[in-house]
Short mmCIF file of C-alpha atoms in Angstrom, two decimals:
data_model
loop_
_atom_site.label_atom_id
_atom_site.label_comp_id
_atom_site.label_asym_id
_atom_site.label_seq_id
_atom_site.Cartn_x
_atom_site.Cartn_y
_atom_site.Cartn_z
CA MET A 1 0.00 0.00 0.00
CA SER A 2 1.52 3.25 -1.14
CA ALA A 3 0.80 6.55 0.60
CA THR A 4 -2.42 8.37 -0.20
CA ARG A 5 -2.21 12.03 -1.19
CA VAL A 6 -5.08 14.32 -0.26
CA LEU A 7 -6.20 17.01 -2.69
CA LEU A 8 -8.80 19.73 -2.45
CA LEU A 9 -10.34 21.35 -5.52
CA PRO A 10 -10.97 25.05 -4.88
CA SER A 11 -13.77 25.64 -7.42
CA ARG A 12 -17.48 25.19 -6.79
CA ASN A 13 -18.20 24.72 -10.48
CA VAL A 14 -19.43 21.15 -11.09
CA PHE A 15 -18.01 21.00 -14.63
CA THR A 16 -14.61 22.18 -13.42
CA ASN A 17 -14.56 19.68 -10.58
CA LEU A 18 -15.76 16.65 -12.54
CA ALA A 19 -13.30 17.42 -15.36
CA ALA A 20 -10.40 17.72 -12.91
CA GLU A 21 -11.47 14.47 -11.23
CA GLU A 22 -11.61 12.61 -14.56
CA ARG A 23 -8.26 13.88 -15.73
CA LEU A 24 -6.62 13.06 -12.40
CA LEU A 25 -7.87 9.50 -12.84
CA GLN A 26 -6.47 9.32 -16.37
CA SER A 27 -3.19 11.15 -15.97
CA THR A 28 -1.70 10.00 -12.68
CA ASN A 29 -1.03 6.75 -10.87
CA ALA A 30 -0.94 8.11 -7.34
CA LYS A 31 -3.45 6.89 -4.83
CA THR A 32 -5.54 9.98 -4.23
CA LEU A 33 -8.31 11.20 -1.97
CA LEU A 34 -10.02 14.20 -3.51
CA PHE A 35 -12.58 16.59 -2.04
CA TYR A 36 -14.80 19.15 -3.76
CA ILE A 37 -18.06 21.05 -3.30
CA ASN A 38 -20.43 22.23 -6.03
CA THR A 39 -23.08 24.91 -6.33
CA PRO A 40 -26.61 23.46 -6.86
CA CYS A 41 -26.70 20.95 -9.72
CA VAL A 42 -28.26 17.66 -10.80
CA VAL A 43 -25.72 14.94 -11.57
CA LEU A 44 -26.92 12.05 -13.74
CA GLY A 45 -25.20 8.65 -13.86
CA ARG A 46 -23.32 7.72 -17.05
CA THR A 47 -26.22 6.02 -18.84
CA GLN A 48 -29.22 7.91 -17.48
CA ASN A 49 -31.95 10.00 -19.07
CA ALA A 50 -32.28 13.63 -17.90
CA PHE A 51 -36.00 13.76 -18.84
CA ASN A 52 -36.72 10.76 -16.65
CA GLU A 53 -34.59 11.81 -13.68
CA ALA A 54 -35.22 15.54 -13.39
CA ASP A 55 -37.62 18.37 -14.14
CA VAL A 56 -35.43 19.89 -16.85
CA SER A 57 -37.65 22.97 -17.26
CA PHE A 58 -37.61 23.73 -13.53
CA ALA A 59 -33.83 23.23 -13.51
CA LYS A 60 -33.43 25.77 -16.28
CA GLN A 61 -35.70 28.26 -14.57
CA GLN A 62 -33.70 27.89 -11.33
CA GLN A 63 -30.33 27.87 -13.17
CA ILE A 64 -29.54 24.46 -11.73
CA ALA A 65 -27.04 22.78 -14.05
CA ILE A 66 -27.83 19.27 -15.31
CA VAL A 67 -24.65 17.30 -15.67
CA ARG A 68 -23.76 13.79 -16.83
CA ARG A 69 -20.89 12.20 -14.93
CA ARG A 70 -18.67 9.40 -16.22
CA SER A 71 -19.35 7.01 -13.35
CA GLY A 72 -22.31 4.65 -13.13
CA GLY A 73 -25.27 4.68 -10.78
CA GLY A 74 -28.22 6.97 -10.19
CA THR A 75 -28.96 10.68 -10.09
CA VAL A 76 -27.92 12.86 -7.17
CA VAL A 77 -28.35 16.53 -6.45
CA HIS A 78 -25.57 18.62 -4.98
CA ASP A 79 -25.49 21.95 -3.21
CA GLU A 80 -22.95 23.68 -1.03
CA GLY A 81 -24.02 21.68 2.02
CA ASN A 82 -22.86 18.50 0.31
CA LEU A 83 -19.28 17.24 0.42
CA ASN A 84 -18.03 15.20 -2.55
CA PHE A 85 -15.20 12.75 -2.04
CA CYS A 86 -13.36 10.64 -4.56
CA TRP A 87 -10.97 7.85 -3.75
CA MET A 88 -8.76 6.88 -6.68
CA THR A 89 -6.71 3.70 -6.71
CA SER A 90 -5.35 1.17 -9.15
CA ARG A 91 -7.95 -1.17 -10.59
CA ASP A 92 -6.48 -4.01 -8.52
CA GLU A 93 -7.03 -2.14 -5.27
CA TYR A 94 -10.55 -1.11 -6.24
CA SER A 95 -13.00 -2.20 -3.60
CA PRO A 96 -16.61 -1.02 -3.76
CA LYS A 97 -17.32 -0.78 -0.04
CA LYS A 98 -14.02 0.15 1.54
CA ALA A 99 -14.25 3.94 1.31
CA ALA A 100 -17.85 3.94 2.57
CA LEU A 101 -16.86 1.76 5.53
CA MET A 102 -13.98 4.08 6.41
CA ILE A 103 -16.15 7.21 6.24
CA SER A 104 -18.92 5.68 8.35
CA GLU A 105 -16.24 4.72 10.87
CA VAL A 106 -15.07 8.35 10.98
CA LEU A 107 -18.64 9.49 11.62
CA ARG A 108 -19.08 7.02 14.46
CA ASN A 109 -15.68 7.34 16.10
CA GLU A 110 -14.79 11.00 15.58
CA PHE A 111 -18.20 12.65 15.57
CA ASN A 112 -20.23 10.32 17.72
CA VAL A 113 -22.84 9.60 15.02
CA SER A 114 -23.56 6.19 16.46
CA GLY A 115 -26.14 5.12 13.85
CA ALA A 116 -23.80 5.49 10.83
CA HIS A 117 -23.44 2.28 8.85
CA VAL A 118 -23.00 1.04 5.27
CA SER A 119 -25.89 -0.50 3.30
CA ASP A 120 -25.74 -3.39 0.82
CA ARG A 121 -25.61 -0.81 -1.97
CA ALA A 122 -22.51 0.75 -0.35
CA ASP A 123 -24.47 3.84 0.67
CA ILE A 124 -23.77 5.35 4.09
CA MET A 125 -26.93 5.42 6.18
CA ILE A 126 -28.01 6.82 9.52
CA ASP A 127 -31.05 5.13 11.07
CA GLY A 128 -32.21 3.82 7.70
CA MET A 129 -31.85 7.17 5.91
CA LYS A 130 -29.19 7.81 3.32
CA ILE A 131 -26.53 10.45 3.90
CA SER A 132 -24.10 9.34 1.22
CA GLY A 133 -24.47 7.79 -2.22
CA ALA A 134 -21.72 5.98 -4.07
CA ALA A 135 -20.74 5.49 -7.71
CA TYR A 136 -17.76 3.89 -9.41
CA ARG A 137 -15.69 4.23 -12.50
CA ILE A 138 -13.13 1.86 -13.96
CA SER A 139 -10.87 2.97 -16.79
CA GLY A 140 -7.85 1.00 -17.94
CA ASN A 141 -5.88 0.09 -14.86
CA ARG A 142 -7.32 2.82 -12.67
CA ALA A 143 -10.56 3.09 -10.74
CA TYR A 144 -12.35 5.37 -8.35
CA HIS A 145 -15.15 5.30 -5.86
CA HIS A 146 -16.73 8.71 -5.49
CA GLY A 147 -19.65 9.76 -3.41
CA THR A 148 -21.71 12.47 -1.86
CA LEU A 149 -21.94 13.23 1.84
CA LEU A 150 -24.97 15.27 2.85
CA VAL A 151 -23.72 17.48 5.65
CA LYS A 152 -26.10 20.42 5.63
CA SER A 153 -27.94 20.38 2.30
CA ASP A 154 -31.31 21.97 1.58
CA LEU A 155 -33.02 18.63 1.01
CA GLU A 156 -36.43 20.03 0.18
CA GLN A 157 -35.11 22.31 -2.54
CA LEU A 158 -33.04 19.46 -3.93
CA SER A 159 -35.89 16.98 -4.11
CA ARG A 160 -38.07 19.39 -6.10
CA VAL A 161 -35.76 19.38 -9.13
CA LEU A 162 -35.86 15.58 -9.23
CA ARG A 163 -39.64 15.52 -9.68
CA SER A 164 -39.83 14.74 -13.40
CA PRO A 165 -43.26 15.40 -14.94
CA LEU A 166 -42.47 12.82 -17.64
CA ARG A 167 -41.69 9.91 -15.33
CA GLY A 168 -44.39 7.29 -15.61
CA ASP A 169 -44.88 7.87 -19.35
CA LEU A 170 -41.23 7.46 -20.21
CA THR A 171 -39.45 4.13 -20.65
CA ALA A 172 -35.71 4.62 -20.40
CA SER A 173 -32.96 2.13 -21.01
CA GLY A 174 -29.83 2.54 -18.93
CA THR A 175 -29.62 2.68 -15.15
CA LYS A 176 -32.66 3.58 -13.06
CA SER A 177 -32.22 5.61 -9.92
CA VAL A 178 -33.21 4.01 -6.64
CA ARG A 179 -35.12 6.59 -4.62
CA SER A 180 -34.08 6.74 -0.99
CA LYS A 181 -35.02 8.76 2.03
CA VAL A 182 -32.17 11.12 2.74
CA THR A 183 -30.98 13.08 5.73
CA ASN A 184 -28.09 15.36 6.72
CA VAL A 185 -25.20 14.58 9.03
CA TRP A 186 -26.04 17.95 10.65
CA VAL A 187 -29.28 16.47 12.04
CA HIS A 188 -27.16 14.16 14.20
CA GLN A 189 -24.03 16.21 14.75
CA GLU A 190 -23.32 19.86 13.97
CA VAL A 191 -20.02 19.23 12.30
CA GLY A 192 -18.17 21.75 10.12
CA MET A 193 -17.03 20.91 6.58
CA GLN A 194 -13.37 21.60 7.39
CA GLN A 195 -13.47 19.37 10.48
CA LEU A 196 -15.08 16.56 8.53
CA VAL A 197 -12.63 16.78 5.63
CA GLU A 198 -9.68 16.70 8.03
CA ALA A 199 -11.00 13.69 9.92
CA ILE A 200 -11.67 11.73 6.72
CA ALA A 201 -8.23 12.68 5.34
CA LYS A 202 -6.62 11.44 8.53
CA ARG A 203 -8.44 8.09 8.31
CA PHE A 204 -7.48 7.55 4.64
CA ALA A 205 -4.01 9.07 4.51
CA GLY A 206 -2.85 9.17 8.11
CA THR A 207 -2.43 12.93 7.87
CA GLU A 208 -4.59 16.02 7.86
CA HIS A 209 -2.21 17.62 5.41
CA MET A 210 -3.81 18.34 2.09
CA ARG A 211 -2.98 20.32 -0.99
CA THR A 212 -5.29 22.70 -2.81
CA LEU A 213 -4.97 21.79 -6.47
CA SER A 214 -5.69 24.21 -9.27
CA PRO A 215 -7.54 22.25 -11.97
CA TYR A 216 -5.36 23.97 -14.57
CA GLU A 217 -2.43 21.94 -13.27
CA VAL A 218 -4.16 18.73 -14.37
CA ASP A 219 -3.21 17.36 -17.78
CA GLY A 220 -6.06 17.47 -20.32
CA PHE A 221 -8.39 19.37 -17.97
CA GLU A 222 -9.69 22.02 -20.34
CA ARG A 223 -10.57 19.63 -23.14
CA GLU A 224 -12.43 17.35 -20.73
CA ARG A 225 -14.30 20.31 -19.28
CA GLN A 226 -15.43 21.42 -22.74
CA GLU A 227 -16.62 17.90 -23.51
CA ILE A 228 -18.72 17.35 -20.39
CA MET A 229 -20.31 20.81 -20.77
CA SER A 230 -21.47 20.01 -24.30
CA HIS A 231 -24.99 19.20 -25.44
CA GLY A 232 -23.50 16.19 -27.21
CA TRP A 233 -22.48 14.74 -23.85
CA VAL A 234 -25.36 15.75 -21.55
CA TYR A 235 -28.19 14.95 -23.99
CA GLY A 236 -26.30 13.27 -26.85
CA GLN A 237 -25.37 10.38 -24.57
CA THR A 238 -28.99 9.70 -23.56
CA PRO A 239 -29.66 6.02 -24.30
CA ARG A 240 -32.68 5.18 -26.48
CA PHE A 241 -36.07 5.70 -24.83
CA GLN A 242 -39.81 5.79 -25.50
CA TYR A 243 -42.33 8.37 -24.44
CA GLU A 244 -46.04 7.67 -24.53
CA VAL A 245 -48.59 10.45 -24.84
CA GLU A 246 -52.34 10.13 -24.21
CA LEU A 247 -54.39 12.03 -26.76
CA ASP A 248 -58.15 11.81 -26.48
CA GLN A 249 -60.76 9.04 -26.69
CA GLY A 250 -58.20 6.40 -25.71
CA ARG A 251 -55.86 7.32 -28.54
CA ARG A 252 -52.14 7.41 -27.77
CA ILE A 253 -48.90 7.94 -29.60
CA THR A 254 -45.51 6.52 -28.68
CA LEU A 255 -42.41 8.49 -29.59
CA HIS A 256 -39.30 6.35 -30.00
CA ALA A 257 -36.07 8.26 -29.49
CA LYS A 258 -32.73 6.82 -30.50
CA LYS A 259 -29.48 7.45 -28.64
CA GLY A 260 -29.05 11.20 -28.38
CA SER A 261 -32.80 11.88 -27.89
CA VAL A 262 -33.71 12.23 -31.56
CA ILE A 263 -37.02 10.76 -32.76
CA GLU A 264 -36.56 7.63 -34.88
CA ASN A 265 -40.10 6.26 -34.96
CA VAL A 266 -43.67 7.16 -34.04
CA GLU A 267 -46.52 4.76 -33.34
CA LEU A 268 -50.14 5.78 -33.32
CA HIS A 269 -52.44 3.62 -31.20
CA ALA A 270 -55.98 4.32 -32.33
CA GLY A 271 -58.79 2.19 -33.65
CA GLY A 272 -59.58 2.09 -37.37
CA GLU A 273 -58.16 3.94 -40.35
CA HIS A 274 -54.92 5.29 -38.91
CA GLU A 275 -52.30 3.84 -41.30
CA SER A 276 -51.94 7.00 -43.34
CA LYS A 277 -51.97 9.20 -40.26
CA GLN A 278 -49.20 7.16 -38.68
CA HIS A 279 -47.23 7.54 -41.88
CA GLY A 280 -47.77 11.30 -41.82
CA LEU A 281 -46.71 11.51 -38.16
CA ARG A 282 -43.47 9.73 -38.97
CA ASP A 283 -42.75 12.11 -41.84
CA ALA A 284 -43.37 15.08 -39.57
CA LEU A 285 -41.42 13.90 -36.50
CA VAL A 286 -38.64 11.46 -37.36
CA GLY A 287 -35.23 13.12 -37.15
CA ARG A 288 -36.43 15.90 -34.85
CA ALA A 289 -35.02 16.50 -31.37
CA PHE A 290 -37.10 15.50 -28.34
CA ASP A 291 -38.19 19.09 -27.64
CA GLY A 292 -41.85 20.10 -27.40
CA GLY A 293 -41.39 23.20 -29.53
CA ASP A 294 -39.46 21.40 -32.23
CA LEU A 295 -41.96 18.55 -32.43
CA ALA A 296 -44.96 20.91 -32.57
CA GLN A 297 -43.31 22.88 -35.34
CA GLY A 298 -42.81 19.71 -37.39
CA LEU A 299 -46.45 18.73 -36.98
CA ARG A 300 -47.82 22.18 -37.84
CA ALA A 301 -45.65 22.38 -40.93
CA SER A 302 -47.06 19.05 -42.13
CA ALA A 303 -50.64 19.89 -41.13
CA GLY A 304 -50.95 22.46 -43.90
CA SER A 305 -50.10 20.01 -46.64
CA ILE A 306 -52.47 17.22 -45.55
CA ALA A 307 -55.90 18.79 -45.52
CA GLU A 308 -57.85 15.78 -44.23
CA SER A 309 -55.56 15.24 -41.18
CA GLY A 310 -54.68 18.87 -40.56
CA ALA A 311 -56.81 19.29 -37.44
CA PHE A 312 -55.57 15.96 -36.07
CA PHE A 313 -51.93 17.01 -36.50
CA ARG A 314 -52.53 20.42 -34.97
CA GLY A 315 -54.17 18.73 -31.97
CA ILE A 316 -51.15 16.51 -31.41
CA ALA A 317 -48.86 19.53 -31.81
CA ASP A 318 -50.71 21.26 -28.95
CA VAL A 319 -50.43 18.18 -26.72
CA LEU A 320 -46.70 17.66 -27.35
CA GLU A 321 -45.99 21.35 -26.89
CA ALA A 322 -47.67 21.19 -23.48
CA ARG A 323 -46.09 17.93 -22.28
CA VAL A 324 -42.60 17.68 -23.75
CA PRO A 325 -40.05 20.13 -22.28
CA GLN A 326 -38.94 22.97 -24.55
CA GLN A 327 -35.67 24.84 -24.86
CA PHE A 328 -34.33 23.19 -21.73
CA TRP A 329 -30.70 23.24 -22.84
CA GLN A 330 -28.61 25.39 -20.52
CA ARG A 331 -25.28 26.88 -21.38
CA GLU A 332 -22.87 26.56 -18.51
CA GLU A 333 -22.53 30.33 -18.08
CA ASP A 334 -26.28 30.61 -17.46
CA THR A 335 -26.24 28.20 -14.51
CA HIS A 336 -25.15 28.59 -10.90
CA ALA A 337 -22.05 26.62 -11.89
CA GLY A 338 -21.07 29.20 -14.47
CA ALA A 339 -21.97 32.10 -12.23
CA ASP A 340 -19.27 30.98 -9.84
CA GLU A 341 -15.89 31.40 -11.41
CA ASN A 342 -14.09 32.09 -8.18
CA LEU A 343 -11.72 29.55 -6.82
CA ILE A 344 -12.63 29.39 -3.18
CA GLY A 345 -11.79 26.80 -0.55
CA LEU A 346 -14.02 25.12 2.00
CA MET B 1 -14.05 -31.47 -12.68
CA ALA B 2 -12.05 -28.77 -14.40
CA THR B 3 -14.52 -28.66 -17.28
CA LEU B 4 -17.47 -28.33 -14.98
CA LEU B 5 -15.90 -25.47 -13.07
CA ARG B 6 -14.96 -23.66 -16.24
CA SER B 7 -18.55 -23.51 -17.29
CA LEU B 8 -19.60 -21.70 -14.11
CA PRO B 9 -19.20 -17.97 -13.86
CA LEU B 10 -16.27 -17.42 -11.55
CA ARG B 11 -18.21 -14.90 -9.55
CA ARG B 12 -20.74 -17.41 -8.37
CA VAL B 13 -18.10 -19.96 -7.52
CA ALA B 14 -16.23 -17.30 -5.60
CA GLN B 15 -19.20 -16.61 -3.37
CA SER B 16 -20.20 -20.12 -2.55
CA ALA B 17 -17.16 -22.28 -3.00
CA PRO B 18 -14.66 -23.39 -0.39
CA ALA B 19 -11.28 -21.67 -0.50
CA PHE B 20 -9.62 -24.17 -2.80
CA MET B 21 -12.12 -23.40 -5.59
CA ARG B 22 -11.76 -19.62 -5.49
CA PRO B 23 -10.84 -17.70 -8.63
CA SER B 24 -7.12 -17.42 -7.90
CA LEU B 25 -6.91 -21.19 -8.06
CA LEU B 26 -9.47 -21.60 -10.80
CA ARG B 27 -7.23 -19.60 -13.08
CA HIS B 28 -4.92 -22.58 -13.26
CA PHE B 29 -7.62 -24.43 -15.15
CA SER B 30 -6.82 -22.15 -18.08
CA SER B 31 -10.20 -20.67 -18.91
CA TYR B 32 -8.72 -18.16 -21.36
CA PRO B 33 -8.91 -19.30 -24.99
CA SER B 34 -5.61 -19.38 -26.85
CA ASP B 35 -7.20 -18.38 -30.18
CA ARG B 36 -7.01 -14.64 -29.32
CA LYS B 37 -4.90 -11.92 -27.75
CA TYR B 38 -5.34 -9.96 -24.51
CA ASN B 39 -4.30 -6.59 -23.11
CA SER B 40 -3.56 -5.44 -19.59
CA SER B 41 -6.87 -3.58 -19.28
CA HIS B 42 -8.67 -6.94 -19.69
CA GLU B 43 -10.01 -6.73 -23.23
CA TRP B 44 -9.56 -9.60 -25.70
CA ALA B 45 -9.26 -9.41 -29.51
CA LYS B 46 -9.86 -12.34 -31.85
CA LEU B 47 -8.81 -11.86 -35.46
CA ASP B 48 -10.69 -13.47 -38.34
CA GLY B 49 -9.43 -12.27 -41.71
CA ASP B 50 -9.01 -8.53 -41.21
CA VAL B 51 -11.87 -8.20 -38.68
CA ALA B 52 -11.14 -8.42 -34.97
CA THR B 53 -13.91 -9.19 -32.48
CA ILE B 54 -13.47 -7.42 -29.14
CA GLY B 55 -14.79 -8.35 -25.71
CA ILE B 56 -13.80 -8.24 -22.05
CA THR B 57 -12.28 -11.13 -20.15
CA ASP B 58 -13.88 -13.38 -17.60
CA HIS B 59 -11.70 -11.74 -14.96
CA ALA B 60 -13.04 -8.29 -15.93
CA GLN B 61 -16.71 -9.31 -15.94
CA ALA B 62 -16.37 -11.04 -12.57
CA ALA B 63 -14.83 -7.92 -11.03
CA LEU B 64 -17.61 -5.72 -12.44
CA GLY B 65 -20.54 -7.83 -11.29
CA ASP B 66 -23.93 -7.90 -13.00
CA ILE B 67 -23.78 -5.79 -16.15
CA VAL B 68 -27.00 -3.84 -16.71
CA PHE B 69 -26.19 -1.70 -19.72
CA ALA B 70 -23.74 -1.56 -22.63
CA ASP B 71 -23.12 1.69 -24.50
CA LEU B 72 -21.85 0.54 -27.89
CA PRO B 73 -19.79 2.47 -30.43
CA GLU B 74 -21.35 3.55 -33.72
CA VAL B 75 -20.75 1.36 -36.72
CA GLY B 76 -18.53 3.33 -39.08
CA SER B 77 -16.76 5.23 -36.30
CA SER B 78 -13.01 4.89 -36.00
CA ALA B 79 -11.37 2.90 -33.23
CA VAL B 80 -8.02 4.04 -31.89
CA SER B 81 -5.83 1.63 -29.97
CA GLY B 82 -5.72 2.58 -26.28
CA GLU B 83 -8.75 4.88 -26.46
CA ARG B 84 -12.28 4.33 -25.12
CA ALA B 85 -14.63 2.71 -27.58
CA ALA B 86 -17.52 1.51 -25.39
CA THR B 87 -18.79 1.66 -21.80
CA VAL B 88 -20.43 -1.07 -19.79
CA GLU B 89 -22.30 -0.41 -16.58
CA SER B 90 -22.83 -2.80 -13.72
CA VAL B 91 -24.68 -1.75 -10.60
CA LYS B 92 -23.28 1.76 -9.95
CA ALA B 93 -20.00 1.11 -11.81
CA ALA B 94 -19.23 2.34 -15.32
CA ALA B 95 -16.21 0.77 -17.01
CA ASP B 96 -14.49 1.96 -20.16
CA ILE B 97 -13.83 -0.62 -22.84
CA TYR B 98 -10.70 0.25 -24.80
CA ALA B 99 -10.07 -0.49 -28.43
CA PRO B 100 -7.00 -2.75 -28.41
CA LEU B 101 -6.33 -2.08 -32.12
CA ASP B 102 -6.71 0.70 -34.68
CA GLY B 103 -9.36 0.44 -37.37
CA GLU B 104 -13.00 1.05 -38.22
CA VAL B 105 -15.91 -0.25 -36.16
CA VAL B 106 -17.78 -2.58 -38.51
CA GLY B 107 -20.11 -4.36 -36.11
CA VAL B 108 -21.62 -4.17 -32.63
CA ASN B 109 -23.28 -6.95 -30.64
CA GLU B 110 -26.91 -5.86 -30.83
CA LYS B 111 -27.99 -8.65 -28.47
CA LEU B 112 -26.39 -6.61 -25.67
CA GLU B 113 -29.13 -3.99 -25.99
CA GLU B 114 -31.69 -6.39 -24.55
CA THR B 115 -29.38 -8.79 -22.70
CA PRO B 116 -26.22 -6.96 -21.56
CA ASP B 117 -25.66 -9.72 -18.99
CA LEU B 118 -24.42 -11.96 -21.84
CA ILE B 119 -21.10 -10.28 -21.03
CA ASN B 120 -21.28 -11.94 -17.60
CA SER B 121 -22.49 -15.34 -18.69
CA GLU B 122 -20.40 -15.75 -21.86
CA PRO B 123 -17.66 -13.11 -21.84
CA HIS B 124 -15.49 -14.90 -24.40
CA GLU B 125 -18.24 -15.96 -26.82
CA GLU B 126 -21.81 -14.58 -27.10
CA GLY B 127 -20.92 -11.61 -24.91
CA TRP B 128 -18.53 -10.03 -27.45
CA ILE B 129 -18.93 -6.26 -27.70
CA PHE B 130 -17.81 -4.83 -31.07
CA GLN B 131 -15.83 -5.62 -34.20
CA ILE B 132 -13.03 -3.64 -35.80
CA LYS B 133 -11.78 -3.89 -39.36
CA VAL B 134 -8.14 -3.58 -38.41
CA SER B 135 -5.84 -1.27 -40.31
CA ASP B 136 -2.61 -2.92 -39.15
CA PRO B 137 -2.87 -6.60 -38.13
CA SER B 138 0.71 -6.55 -36.85
CA GLN B 139 -0.60 -4.51 -33.87
CA LEU B 140 -1.84 -7.84 -32.53
CA ASP B 141 1.74 -8.90 -31.92
CA ALA B 142 2.02 -6.30 -29.17
CA LEU B 143 -0.84 -7.91 -27.21
CA MET B 144 -0.49 -10.87 -24.84
CA GLY B 145 -1.17 -14.53 -25.50
CA SER B 146 -3.51 -16.36 -23.10
CA ASP B 147 -0.61 -17.78 -21.03
CA ASP B 148 0.94 -14.36 -20.48
CA TYR B 149 -2.44 -12.81 -19.68
CA GLU B 150 -3.14 -15.50 -17.09
CA LYS B 151 0.25 -14.87 -15.54
CA THR B 152 -0.67 -11.21 -15.03
CA LEU B 153 -3.78 -12.37 -13.15
CA GLU B 154 -1.79 -14.70 -10.93
CA GLU B 155 0.52 -11.86 -9.94
CA LYS B 156 -2.43 -9.95 -8.52
#
């Protein structure tokens, strides 16, 4: 076992921190414990669907960034009351539960949180409620276990953004989130962030000494940051999914989106003569992005040219415009993440 | 006995078997086919003509656990040796799959869309992941044979 170095990222920008984390994994071999804190954001697992996991319109309105991370697992929300840790090792030393066990030990022994324990899913729990979620990434001969630790988060605010209005009508492939009751460490012990970080560092590395690392020191950081901020990553990596919409009189349509949330097929479920209508729907919608405005525009453009189905198409346009989120894409600079360009410590 | 054990996923044996049957010893039964090459990040490549089929090794699938999703490369995209080409996800863990050779992706295992756990049950056969039309077959010489790959596992 080689010595563990402890690093602290000074930014509160989620894109900056995730990019630095990824590039540290790829560009060094040192065993590393990393800490960072982000402004409010939704962080999806590698193969998840933003529409299914979050209210993307609410997120945009509140300037809460929606981010896709490179590790597996379910969606989490972060704010400045949440401490993120990442333990990087060689692939051979990778052990899914070890970091969680060590952190729960710190909570019990150093902060007297007697109920802290690790669940079967490697989450840290207190009295049956989750305070820390875990996710893993393996790349080449390196691996990490990273996780959240809810210290003093605004849980109510955070849960609102996860209430997706599309869930229930959307069938996503990829990983599903497991909803859990959550709580803060603060409920059990009023512990400061700095105190907690030092105690965890001591348990992992045998020292409280840590270095504040500028992300610009990390090889390949800027390119990675650009990539994870891109539409092509956040939405372009959405695995294929289906979305079913109720029309009227028991009629429904199913939108099939291929990888990248672009419509590749449309099915109309209605009794009787609907063959030609289904054909028309496909012509109007296939190739368009899964965006209520975009889909409605396609239908209205087609409605004019097919007199007998015009009203039918316009009706579906109204329904999709109302149900499918529109113009939800957020540029980084318009989110809380982008608003914070300062490099500040804990 | 050896044949029977080979047909069981190592993971299950590891959980239920007495110490003498655990994976470190099972490796001596040589479960890694000699008709292909391996790299240190646990991918295998099997060349047929100028097309190489790529998958992950039994060791890799056992370490990952139950695979629930495979993100496959696009047919027609280029594969670059040592760079990520695909991702597989087990419960909470996402693992990069590297292209072990340069070339063009000419096929993906579409069965993995519905049954990604084929990678667990048959990592060296039905659980293959993608195919590359290789631009330089001599790149295979730089990869390990099954004996050398197994030695790297024993050292762990």
